Amino acid sequence: MLRRCFLILVLISLQMACTDSYSIFSTKYTVSFSCNLSDVPFNSINTLGYFLSVRPKSTKDGYKVILPDGTEREYPYTEVESRVFQYGLAGLIIGKPYFGDGVVYAYDLGCPQCDRGSVRLTVDLLGEAKCHRCGTIYKLNNDGVAENGGHPLYRYQTSLNGTFLTVHN
């Protein structure tokens, strides 16, 4: 009888462990951003291994897109965008990994090791994002993992409706 009770407890424990709801997507910081992938510079997101950075302008009247070569472009908000867009901790990194399934990935532009909105990563043409505060390098083409084995980048859900991309959580 004791053996049977123990077996039942083990089976229940295994069932509970298997149904644990782990998600690769972060909900720690609120994100709500959208863009049209047929518009420049967002059309470059369709290039495998190419990642853009998007963050609010310091004047808060629009947003800034930073290309991996360091080129910056600023855009004003529409009335709706000014009320709806939220960028997570520090902004967004958006692109399609070389070794992915063709899905657009979105990561937070903030370093998860430092976890400060003022500490933004720099994205390069090799698909790496680097934190200049702690020195951690993240591999954007490899699920945003940290080179030193630390916490990976915060990743957000993306939805594609035609050419209209939405990043959210």
PDB file of C-alpha atoms in Angstrom:
ATOM      1  CA  MET A   1       0.000   0.000   0.000  1.00  0.00           C
ATOM      2  CA  LEU A   2       2.829   2.399   0.899  1.00  0.00           C
ATOM      3  CA  ARG A   3       4.574   1.500  -2.337  1.00  0.00           C
ATOM      4  CA  ARG A   4       1.422   2.267  -4.361  1.00  0.00           C
ATOM      5  CA  CYS A   5       0.999   5.694  -2.655  1.00  0.00           C
ATOM      6  CA  PHE A   6       4.649   6.518  -3.353  1.00  0.00           C
ATOM      7  CA  LEU A   7       4.253   5.558  -7.022  1.00  0.00           C
ATOM      8  CA  ILE A   8       1.139   7.718  -7.354  1.00  0.00           C
ATOM      9  CA  LEU A   9       2.958  10.695  -5.803  1.00  0.00           C
ATOM     10  CA  VAL A  10       5.890  10.235  -8.177  1.00  0.00           C
ATOM     11  CA  LEU A  11       3.563  10.096 -11.198  1.00  0.00           C
ATOM     12  CA  ILE A  12       1.685  13.212 -10.085  1.00  0.00           C
ATOM     13  CA  SER A  13       4.990  15.048  -9.565  1.00  0.00           C
ATOM     14  CA  LEU A  14       6.188  14.062 -13.034  1.00  0.00           C
ATOM     15  CA  GLN A  15       2.929  15.220 -14.608  1.00  0.00           C
ATOM     16  CA  MET A  16       3.167  18.577 -12.871  1.00  0.00           C
ATOM     17  CA  ALA A  17       6.787  19.009 -13.968  1.00  0.00           C
ATOM     18  CA  CYS A  18       5.908  18.244 -17.587  1.00  0.00           C
ATOM     19  CA  THR A  19       3.055  20.732 -17.701  1.00  0.00           C
ATOM     20  CA  ASP A  20       5.049  23.648 -16.265  1.00  0.00           C
ATOM     21  CA  SER A  21       4.473  26.704 -18.454  1.00  0.00           C
ATOM     22  CA  TYR A  22       7.920  27.897 -19.498  1.00  0.00           C
ATOM     23  CA  SER A  23       8.020  30.594 -22.157  1.00  0.00           C
ATOM     24  CA  ILE A  24      10.941  31.853 -24.225  1.00  0.00           C
ATOM     25  CA  PHE A  25       9.192  35.223 -24.405  1.00  0.00           C
ATOM     26  CA  SER A  26       9.698  37.837 -21.721  1.00  0.00           C
ATOM     27  CA  THR A  27       6.891  39.712 -20.019  1.00  0.00           C
ATOM     28  CA  LYS A  28       9.177  41.558 -17.594  1.00  0.00           C
ATOM     29  CA  TYR A  29       8.912  44.845 -19.547  1.00  0.00           C
ATOM     30  CA  THR A  30       5.925  45.978 -21.606  1.00  0.00           C
ATOM     31  CA  VAL A  31       6.382  46.065 -25.375  1.00  0.00           C
ATOM     32  CA  SER A  32       4.063  47.329 -28.086  1.00  0.00           C
ATOM     33  CA  PHE A  33       5.599  48.325 -31.418  1.00  0.00           C
ATOM     34  CA  SER A  34       4.604  47.919 -35.051  1.00  0.00           C
ATOM     35  CA  CYS A  35       6.045  48.724 -38.456  1.00  0.00           C
ATOM     36  CA  ASN A  36       5.561  47.952 -42.117  1.00  0.00           C
ATOM     37  CA  LEU A  37       8.304  45.667 -43.476  1.00  0.00           C
ATOM     38  CA  SER A  38       7.878  47.105 -46.949  1.00  0.00           C
ATOM     39  CA  ASP A  39       9.001  50.556 -45.716  1.00  0.00           C
ATOM     40  CA  VAL A  40      12.644  51.646 -45.552  1.00  0.00           C
ATOM     41  CA  PRO A  41      14.571  50.874 -43.309  1.00  0.00           C
ATOM     42  CA  PHE A  42      12.337  48.100 -41.947  1.00  0.00           C
ATOM     43  CA  ASN A  43      12.509  46.229 -45.275  1.00  0.00           C
ATOM     44  CA  SER A  44      16.090  45.250 -44.361  1.00  0.00           C
ATOM     45  CA  ILE A  45      14.676  43.060 -41.557  1.00  0.00           C
ATOM     46  CA  ASN A  46      13.880  40.508 -44.287  1.00  0.00           C
ATOM     47  CA  THR A  47      17.625  40.012 -44.835  1.00  0.00           C
ATOM     48  CA  LEU A  48      18.801  36.995 -42.828  1.00  0.00           C
ATOM     49  CA  GLY A  49      21.289  37.909 -40.118  1.00  0.00           C
ATOM     50  CA  TYR A  50      20.541  41.658 -40.262  1.00  0.00           C
ATOM     51  CA  PHE A  51      19.261  43.340 -37.094  1.00  0.00           C
ATOM     52  CA  LEU A  52      17.989  46.885 -36.530  1.00  0.00           C
ATOM     53  CA  SER A  53      17.697  48.743 -33.231  1.00  0.00           C
ATOM     54  CA  VAL A  54      14.593  50.804 -32.464  1.00  0.00           C
ATOM     55  CA  ARG A  55      14.194  53.130 -29.488  1.00  0.00           C
ATOM     56  CA  PRO A  56      12.400  56.315 -28.525  1.00  0.00           C
ATOM     57  CA  LYS A  57      14.101  59.617 -29.321  1.00  0.00           C
ATOM     58  CA  SER A  58      15.412  61.541 -26.329  1.00  0.00           C
ATOM     59  CA  THR A  59      12.849  64.278 -27.054  1.00  0.00           C
ATOM     60  CA  LYS A  60      10.040  61.676 -26.774  1.00  0.00           C
ATOM     61  CA  ASP A  61       8.317  63.015 -29.913  1.00  0.00           C
ATOM     62  CA  GLY A  62       9.318  60.096 -32.114  1.00  0.00           C
ATOM     63  CA  TYR A  63      11.552  57.080 -32.424  1.00  0.00           C
ATOM     64  CA  LYS A  64      14.997  56.326 -33.750  1.00  0.00           C
ATOM     65  CA  VAL A  65      16.097  53.403 -35.925  1.00  0.00           C
ATOM     66  CA  ILE A  66      19.784  52.497 -35.746  1.00  0.00           C
ATOM     67  CA  LEU A  67      21.255  50.336 -38.500  1.00  0.00           C
ATOM     68  CA  PRO A  68      24.116  47.923 -37.700  1.00  0.00           C
ATOM     69  CA  ASP A  69      26.578  50.226 -39.498  1.00  0.00           C
ATOM     70  CA  GLY A  70      25.745  52.993 -36.985  1.00  0.00           C
ATOM     71  CA  THR A  71      23.509  55.040 -39.296  1.00  0.00           C
ATOM     72  CA  GLU A  72      20.588  56.581 -37.412  1.00  0.00           C
ATOM     73  CA  ARG A  73      17.210  57.626 -38.799  1.00  0.00           C
ATOM     74  CA  GLU A  74      14.567  59.481 -36.806  1.00  0.00           C
ATOM     75  CA  TYR A  75      10.814  59.317 -37.324  1.00  0.00           C
ATOM     76  CA  PRO A  76       8.024  61.371 -35.748  1.00  0.00           C
ATOM     77  CA  TYR A  77       5.183  59.618 -33.969  1.00  0.00           C
ATOM     78  CA  THR A  78       1.688  59.614 -35.339  1.00  0.00           C
ATOM     79  CA  GLU A  79      -0.977  60.503 -32.764  1.00  0.00           C
ATOM     80  CA  VAL A  80      -1.724  56.805 -32.187  1.00  0.00           C
ATOM     81  CA  GLU A  81       1.937  55.738 -32.017  1.00  0.00           C
ATOM     82  CA  SER A  82       2.715  58.325 -29.331  1.00  0.00           C
ATOM     83  CA  ARG A  83       0.112  56.685 -27.077  1.00  0.00           C
ATOM     84  CA  VAL A  84       0.724  53.026 -27.933  1.00  0.00           C
ATOM     85  CA  PHE A  85       4.418  52.363 -28.591  1.00  0.00           C
ATOM     86  CA  GLN A  86       6.353  50.883 -25.662  1.00  0.00           C
ATOM     87  CA  TYR A  87       9.906  49.658 -26.030  1.00  0.00           C
ATOM     88  CA  GLY A  88      10.569  47.293 -23.146  1.00  0.00           C
ATOM     89  CA  LEU A  89      13.577  48.063 -20.973  1.00  0.00           C
ATOM     90  CA  ALA A  90      15.703  50.098 -23.407  1.00  0.00           C
ATOM     91  CA  GLY A  91      14.412  49.623 -26.956  1.00  0.00           C
ATOM     92  CA  LEU A  92      14.209  46.781 -29.436  1.00  0.00           C
ATOM     93  CA  ILE A  93      16.499  44.745 -31.647  1.00  0.00           C
ATOM     94  CA  ILE A  94      14.549  43.316 -34.598  1.00  0.00           C
ATOM     95  CA  GLY A  95      15.724  40.924 -37.330  1.00  0.00           C
ATOM     96  CA  LYS A  96      15.771  37.432 -38.779  1.00  0.00           C
ATOM     97  CA  PRO A  97      18.531  35.081 -37.595  1.00  0.00           C
ATOM     98  CA  TYR A  98      20.620  33.210 -40.167  1.00  0.00           C
ATOM     99  CA  PHE A  99      19.759  29.867 -38.651  1.00  0.00           C
ATOM    100  CA  GLY A 100      16.123  30.473 -37.816  1.00  0.00           C
ATOM    101  CA  ASP A 101      12.865  29.382 -39.329  1.00  0.00           C
ATOM    102  CA  GLY A 102      12.338  32.640 -41.236  1.00  0.00           C
ATOM    103  CA  VAL A 103      10.506  34.225 -38.304  1.00  0.00           C
ATOM    104  CA  VAL A 104      11.300  37.784 -37.244  1.00  0.00           C
ATOM    105  CA  TYR A 105      12.870  37.874 -33.771  1.00  0.00           C
ATOM    106  CA  ALA A 106      12.644  40.809 -31.370  1.00  0.00           C
ATOM    107  CA  TYR A 107      14.972  41.240 -28.406  1.00  0.00           C
ATOM    108  CA  ASP A 108      15.286  44.009 -25.852  1.00  0.00           C
ATOM    109  CA  LEU A 109      18.001  46.566 -26.546  1.00  0.00           C
ATOM    110  CA  GLY A 110      18.842  46.576 -22.833  1.00  0.00           C
ATOM    111  CA  CYS A 111      21.478  44.332 -21.320  1.00  0.00           C
ATOM    112  CA  PRO A 112      19.795  41.732 -19.067  1.00  0.00           C
ATOM    113  CA  GLN A 113      22.959  41.420 -16.932  1.00  0.00           C
ATOM    114  CA  CYS A 114      22.901  45.167 -16.108  1.00  0.00           C
ATOM    115  CA  ASP A 115      19.072  45.400 -16.307  1.00  0.00           C
ATOM    116  CA  ARG A 116      19.008  49.192 -16.674  1.00  0.00           C
ATOM    117  CA  GLY A 117      17.118  51.203 -19.283  1.00  0.00           C
ATOM    118  CA  SER A 118      20.096  53.537 -19.640  1.00  0.00           C
ATOM    119  CA  VAL A 119      22.423  50.675 -20.645  1.00  0.00           C
ATOM    120  CA  ARG A 120      21.764  50.016 -24.341  1.00  0.00           C
ATOM    121  CA  LEU A 121      23.507  47.408 -26.446  1.00  0.00           C
ATOM    122  CA  THR A 122      25.343  48.161 -29.669  1.00  0.00           C
ATOM    123  CA  VAL A 123      24.425  45.912 -32.609  1.00  0.00           C
ATOM    124  CA  ASP A 124      26.961  45.170 -35.342  1.00  0.00           C
ATOM    125  CA  LEU A 125      26.909  43.702 -38.855  1.00  0.00           C
ATOM    126  CA  LEU A 126      28.059  40.290 -37.531  1.00  0.00           C
ATOM    127  CA  GLY A 127      24.797  39.784 -35.636  1.00  0.00           C
ATOM    128  CA  GLU A 128      26.281  40.498 -32.242  1.00  0.00           C
ATOM    129  CA  ALA A 129      25.055  42.897 -29.575  1.00  0.00           C
ATOM    130  CA  LYS A 130      27.558  44.212 -27.041  1.00  0.00           C
ATOM    131  CA  CYS A 131      27.088  45.857 -23.670  1.00  0.00           C
ATOM    132  CA  HIS A 132      29.713  48.550 -23.147  1.00  0.00           C
ATOM    133  CA  ARG A 133      29.057  48.593 -19.384  1.00  0.00           C
ATOM    134  CA  CYS A 134      29.667  44.921 -18.488  1.00  0.00           C
ATOM    135  CA  GLY A 135      31.284  43.735 -21.747  1.00  0.00           C
ATOM    136  CA  THR A 136      28.835  40.898 -22.400  1.00  0.00           C
ATOM    137  CA  ILE A 137      28.388  39.932 -26.067  1.00  0.00           C
ATOM    138  CA  TYR A 138      25.102  38.413 -27.240  1.00  0.00           C
ATOM    139  CA  LYS A 139      24.699  36.237 -30.332  1.00  0.00           C
ATOM    140  CA  LEU A 140      21.581  37.458 -32.169  1.00  0.00           C
ATOM    141  CA  ASN A 141      21.783  34.602 -34.685  1.00  0.00           C
ATOM    142  CA  ASN A 142      21.789  32.107 -31.800  1.00  0.00           C
ATOM    143  CA  ASP A 143      18.678  32.994 -29.767  1.00  0.00           C
ATOM    144  CA  GLY A 144      20.344  35.986 -28.085  1.00  0.00           C
ATOM    145  CA  VAL A 145      22.571  33.833 -25.901  1.00  0.00           C
ATOM    146  CA  ALA A 146      25.372  35.488 -23.943  1.00  0.00           C
ATOM    147  CA  GLU A 147      28.871  34.524 -25.009  1.00  0.00           C
ATOM    148  CA  ASN A 148      29.897  34.078 -21.361  1.00  0.00           C
ATOM    149  CA  GLY A 149      26.894  31.875 -20.548  1.00  0.00           C
ATOM    150  CA  GLY A 150      24.963  34.555 -18.652  1.00  0.00           C
ATOM    151  CA  HIS A 151      21.265  35.356 -19.025  1.00  0.00           C
ATOM    152  CA  PRO A 152      20.170  35.544 -22.705  1.00  0.00           C
ATOM    153  CA  LEU A 153      18.535  38.673 -24.101  1.00  0.00           C
ATOM    154  CA  TYR A 154      14.912  39.307 -23.234  1.00  0.00           C
ATOM    155  CA  ARG A 155      12.931  38.117 -26.253  1.00  0.00           C
ATOM    156  CA  TYR A 156       9.490  39.381 -27.276  1.00  0.00           C
ATOM    157  CA  GLN A 157       6.735  37.867 -29.393  1.00  0.00           C
ATOM    158  CA  THR A 158       6.307  38.965 -32.996  1.00  0.00           C
ATOM    159  CA  SER A 159       3.317  38.684 -35.302  1.00  0.00           C
ATOM    160  CA  LEU A 160       3.336  39.210 -39.035  1.00  0.00           C
ATOM    161  CA  ASN A 161       0.162  40.132 -40.921  1.00  0.00           C
ATOM    162  CA  GLY A 162       1.151  40.545 -44.564  1.00  0.00           C
ATOM    163  CA  THR A 163       3.989  43.042 -44.331  1.00  0.00           C
ATOM    164  CA  PHE A 164       2.808  44.532 -41.028  1.00  0.00           C
ATOM    165  CA  LEU A 165       5.018  43.431 -38.102  1.00  0.00           C
ATOM    166  CA  THR A 166       3.912  43.740 -34.482  1.00  0.00           C
ATOM    167  CA  VAL A 167       6.204  43.217 -31.479  1.00  0.00           C
ATOM    168  CA  HIS A 168       4.328  42.603 -28.258  1.00  0.00           C
ATOM    169  CA  ASN A 169       4.006  40.677 -25.016  1.00  0.00           C
TER     170      ASN A 169
END
